[in-house]
PDB file of C-alpha atoms in Angstrom:
ATOM      1  CA  UNK A   1    -163.359  75.022  33.843  1.00  0.00           C
ATOM      2  CA  UNK A   2    -163.532  74.884  37.745  1.00  0.00           C
ATOM      3  CA  UNK A   3    -160.949  75.225  40.061  1.00  0.00           C
ATOM      4  CA  UNK A   4    -162.311  74.389  43.176  1.00  0.00           C
ATOM      5  CA  UNK A   5    -161.759  70.103  42.796  1.00  0.00           C
ATOM      6  CA  UNK A   6    -157.615  71.338  42.233  1.00  0.00           C
ATOM      7  CA  UNK A   7    -157.181  73.554  44.598  1.00  0.00           C
ATOM      8  CA  UNK A   8    -158.623  71.139  46.814  1.00  0.00           C
ATOM      9  CA  UNK A   9    -156.867  67.918  45.707  1.00  0.00           C
ATOM     10  CA  UNK A  10    -153.031  69.638  44.708  1.00  0.00           C
ATOM     11  CA  UNK A  11    -152.099  69.175  47.871  1.00  0.00           C
ATOM     12  CA  UNK A  12    -152.379  66.097  48.433  1.00  0.00           C
ATOM     13  CA  UNK A  13    -151.723  65.258  44.868  1.00  0.00           C
ATOM     14  CA  UNK A  14    -148.117  66.406  44.556  1.00  0.00           C
ATOM     15  CA  UNK A  15    -147.446  64.698  47.849  1.00  0.00           C
ATOM     16  CA  UNK A  16    -147.645  61.660  45.691  1.00  0.00           C
ATOM     17  CA  UNK A  17    -145.741  59.805  43.138  1.00  0.00           C
ATOM     18  CA  UNK A  18    -146.275  62.108  40.330  1.00  0.00           C
ATOM     19  CA  UNK A  19    -147.293  58.467  38.215  1.00  0.00           C
ATOM     20  CA  UNK A  20    -149.562  57.809  41.447  1.00  0.00           C
ATOM     21  CA  UNK A  21    -150.540  61.117  41.547  1.00  0.00           C
ATOM     22  CA  UNK A  22    -152.020  60.797  37.199  1.00  0.00           C
ATOM     23  CA  UNK A  23    -153.531  57.113  38.104  1.00  0.00           C
ATOM     24  CA  UNK A  24    -155.561  58.425  40.831  1.00  0.00           C
ATOM     25  CA  UNK A  25    -156.979  61.560  39.013  1.00  0.00           C
ATOM     26  CA  UNK A  26    -157.373  59.431  36.384  1.00  0.00           C
ATOM     27  CA  UNK A  27    -158.881  56.636  37.748  1.00  0.00           C
ATOM     28  CA  UNK A  28    -161.416  59.013  40.165  1.00  0.00           C
ATOM     29  CA  UNK A  29    -162.518  60.660  36.053  1.00  0.00           C
ATOM     30  CA  UNK A  30    -162.875  57.495  35.234  1.00  0.00           C
ATOM     31  CA  UNK A  31    -165.261  56.317  37.821  1.00  0.00           C
ATOM     32  CA  UNK A  32    -167.271  59.621  38.638  1.00  0.00           C
ATOM     33  CA  UNK A  33    -167.332  60.554  34.755  1.00  0.00           C
ATOM     34  CA  UNK A  34    -171.624  59.780  34.028  1.00  0.00           C
ATOM     35  CA  UNK A  35    -172.457  61.249  37.593  1.00  0.00           C
ATOM     36  CA  UNK A  36    -173.169  64.074  39.258  1.00  0.00           C
ATOM     37  CA  UNK A  37    -169.961  64.742  40.436  1.00  0.00           C
ATOM     38  CA  UNK A  38    -168.715  65.502  37.017  1.00  0.00           C
ATOM     39  CA  UNK A  39    -169.866  68.420  37.094  1.00  0.00           C
ATOM     40  CA  UNK A  40    -166.651  69.081  39.587  1.00  0.00           C
ATOM     41  CA  UNK A  41    -164.654  69.646  37.446  1.00  0.00           C
ATOM     42  CA  UNK A  42    -165.893  70.276  34.179  1.00  0.00           C
ATOM     43  CA  UNK A  43    -166.093  73.383  32.405  1.00  0.00           C
ATOM     44  CA  UNK A  44    -167.558  75.559  30.236  1.00  0.00           C
ATOM     45  CA  UNK A  45    -166.761  74.993  26.105  1.00  0.00           C
ATOM     46  CA  UNK A  46    -166.533  78.173  24.471  1.00  0.00           C
ATOM     47  CA  UNK A  47    -167.467  77.403  21.001  1.00  0.00           C
ATOM     48  CA  UNK A  48    -165.789  78.960  18.482  1.00  0.00           C
ATOM     49  CA  UNK A  49    -165.314  76.652  15.352  1.00  0.00           C
ATOM     50  CA  UNK A  50    -162.574  75.443  13.702  1.00  0.00           C
ATOM     51  CA  UNK A  51    -162.392  73.070  10.770  1.00  0.00           C
ATOM     52  CA  UNK A  52    -159.481  71.171   9.500  1.00  0.00           C
ATOM     53  CA  UNK A  53    -158.724  68.433   7.360  1.00  0.00           C
ATOM     54  CA  UNK A  54    -162.828  68.147   6.459  1.00  0.00           C
ATOM     55  CA  UNK A  55    -162.947  68.003  10.638  1.00  0.00           C
ATOM     56  CA  UNK A  56    -165.706  70.760  12.782  1.00  0.00           C
ATOM     57  CA  UNK A  57    -163.898  70.786  15.593  1.00  0.00           C
ATOM     58  CA  UNK A  58    -166.426  73.069  18.007  1.00  0.00           C
ATOM     59  CA  UNK A  59    -162.953  74.661  19.190  1.00  0.00           C
ATOM     60  CA  UNK A  60    -158.869  75.599  18.546  1.00  0.00           C
ATOM     61  CA  UNK A  61    -157.996  73.886  22.193  1.00  0.00           C
ATOM     62  CA  UNK A  62    -157.795  70.379  22.449  1.00  0.00           C
ATOM     63  CA  UNK A  63    -155.962  67.055  24.472  1.00  0.00           C
ATOM     64  CA  UNK A  64    -153.507  65.428  22.913  1.00  0.00           C
ATOM     65  CA  UNK A  65    -152.859  61.634  22.919  1.00  0.00           C
ATOM     66  CA  UNK A  66    -150.623  60.551  26.004  1.00  0.00           C
ATOM     67  CA  UNK A  67    -153.034  61.356  29.001  1.00  0.00           C
ATOM     68  CA  UNK A  68    -155.537  58.786  28.559  1.00  0.00           C
ATOM     69  CA  UNK A  69    -153.829  55.768  27.162  1.00  0.00           C
ATOM     70  CA  UNK A  70    -157.084  52.828  27.739  1.00  0.00           C
ATOM     71  CA  UNK A  71    -159.464  55.666  26.720  1.00  0.00           C
ATOM     72  CA  UNK A  72    -161.566  55.234  30.476  1.00  0.00           C
ATOM     73  CA  UNK A  73    -162.383  59.188  30.256  1.00  0.00           C
ATOM     74  CA  UNK A  74    -163.640  60.963  26.731  1.00  0.00           C
ATOM     75  CA  UNK A  75    -166.530  61.561  28.619  1.00  0.00           C
ATOM     76  CA  UNK A  76    -164.834  63.150  31.708  1.00  0.00           C
ATOM     77  CA  UNK A  77    -162.555  65.074  29.786  1.00  0.00           C
ATOM     78  CA  UNK A  78    -164.698  66.124  27.609  1.00  0.00           C
ATOM     79  CA  UNK A  79    -166.857  67.661  29.455  1.00  0.00           C
ATOM     80  CA  UNK A  80    -163.597  69.151  30.842  1.00  0.00           C
ATOM     81  CA  UNK A  81    -164.612  71.706  27.444  1.00  0.00           C
ATOM     82  CA  UNK A  82    -161.372  70.764  24.898  1.00  0.00           C
ATOM     83  CA  UNK A  83    -162.597  70.807  21.811  1.00  0.00           C
ATOM     84  CA  UNK A  84    -161.527  67.336  21.269  1.00  0.00           C
ATOM     85  CA  UNK A  85    -159.932  64.568  22.737  1.00  0.00           C
ATOM     86  CA  UNK A  86    -157.276  62.256  21.646  1.00  0.00           C
ATOM     87  CA  UNK A  87    -156.590  58.798  23.193  1.00  0.00           C
ATOM     88  CA  UNK A  88    -153.434  56.395  23.559  1.00  0.00           C
ATOM     89  CA  UNK A  89    -151.219  55.353  23.196  1.00  0.00           C
ATOM     90  CA  UNK A  90    -153.480  52.820  22.066  1.00  0.00           C
ATOM     91  CA  UNK A  91    -150.650  49.439  19.978  1.00  0.00           C
ATOM     92  CA  UNK A  92    -151.781  46.119  19.384  1.00  0.00           C
ATOM     93  CA  UNK A  93    -151.156  44.387  22.843  1.00  0.00           C
ATOM     94  CA  UNK A  94    -150.271  45.149  26.362  1.00  0.00           C
ATOM     95  CA  UNK A  95    -147.095  46.824  27.020  1.00  0.00           C
ATOM     96  CA  UNK A  96    -146.015  48.174  30.003  1.00  0.00           C
ATOM     97  CA  UNK A  97    -143.319  50.886  29.102  1.00  0.00           C
ATOM     98  CA  UNK A  98    -140.652  52.179  30.624  1.00  0.00           C
ATOM     99  CA  UNK A  99    -139.437  50.800  33.824  1.00  0.00           C
ATOM    100  CA  UNK A 100    -139.921  52.922  36.392  1.00  0.00           C
ATOM    101  CA  UNK A 101    -139.947  55.737  37.600  1.00  0.00           C
ATOM    102  CA  UNK A 102    -140.761  57.261  34.723  1.00  0.00           C
ATOM    103  CA  UNK A 103    -142.324  60.639  35.314  1.00  0.00           C
ATOM    104  CA  UNK A 104    -140.769  63.237  37.225  1.00  0.00           C
ATOM    105  CA  UNK A 105    -141.491  67.200  38.799  1.00  0.00           C
ATOM    106  CA  UNK A 106    -139.668  70.486  38.214  1.00  0.00           C
ATOM    107  CA  UNK A 107    -141.141  72.961  40.742  1.00  0.00           C
ATOM    108  CA  UNK A 108    -139.225  75.630  40.057  1.00  0.00           C
ATOM    109  CA  UNK A 109    -140.559  75.326  36.553  1.00  0.00           C
ATOM    110  CA  UNK A 110    -144.035  74.177  37.224  1.00  0.00           C
ATOM    111  CA  UNK A 111    -143.408  71.448  34.666  1.00  0.00           C
ATOM    112  CA  UNK A 112    -143.416  66.857  34.103  1.00  0.00           C
ATOM    113  CA  UNK A 113    -141.273  64.888  33.052  1.00  0.00           C
ATOM    114  CA  UNK A 114    -143.753  62.082  31.594  1.00  0.00           C
ATOM    115  CA  UNK A 115    -141.368  58.795  30.386  1.00  0.00           C
ATOM    116  CA  UNK A 116    -143.963  56.627  30.580  1.00  0.00           C
ATOM    117  CA  UNK A 117    -143.530  55.134  27.020  1.00  0.00           C
ATOM    118  CA  UNK A 118    -146.567  53.142  25.454  1.00  0.00           C
ATOM    119  CA  UNK A 119    -147.691  51.338  28.886  1.00  0.00           C
ATOM    120  CA  UNK A 120    -151.328  50.484  27.835  1.00  0.00           C
ATOM    121  CA  UNK A 121    -153.463  47.597  28.131  1.00  0.00           C
ATOM    122  CA  UNK A 122    -153.788  46.906  24.121  1.00  0.00           C
ATOM    123  CA  UNK A 123    -156.628  46.258  21.824  1.00  0.00           C
TER     124      UNK A 123
END
């Protein structure tokens, strides 16, 4: 995976509120996932196929639900080399999720606490 965009964007993103940084990142992946610029974050997928529950995956590393709650960035996230991308959580009706603030950085642990809830646009 190319770290060039992250290395350039990190100081800017870490200057933003964590949720604003999350949304800005997803907005840009969605905007550019089908453009020539997608090569900036694309990675070489390591193929090491695995079959689980009758489903074949190109490798064992997947992206769990919660990052792309409205399935806007499937192709852009897949281009990063994941063996699978799970989107959502999607609910039948739109809902706002938990009250803000709901994402918190813990810099000394290089961690992020996510208490977004199931905010999504619904089906």
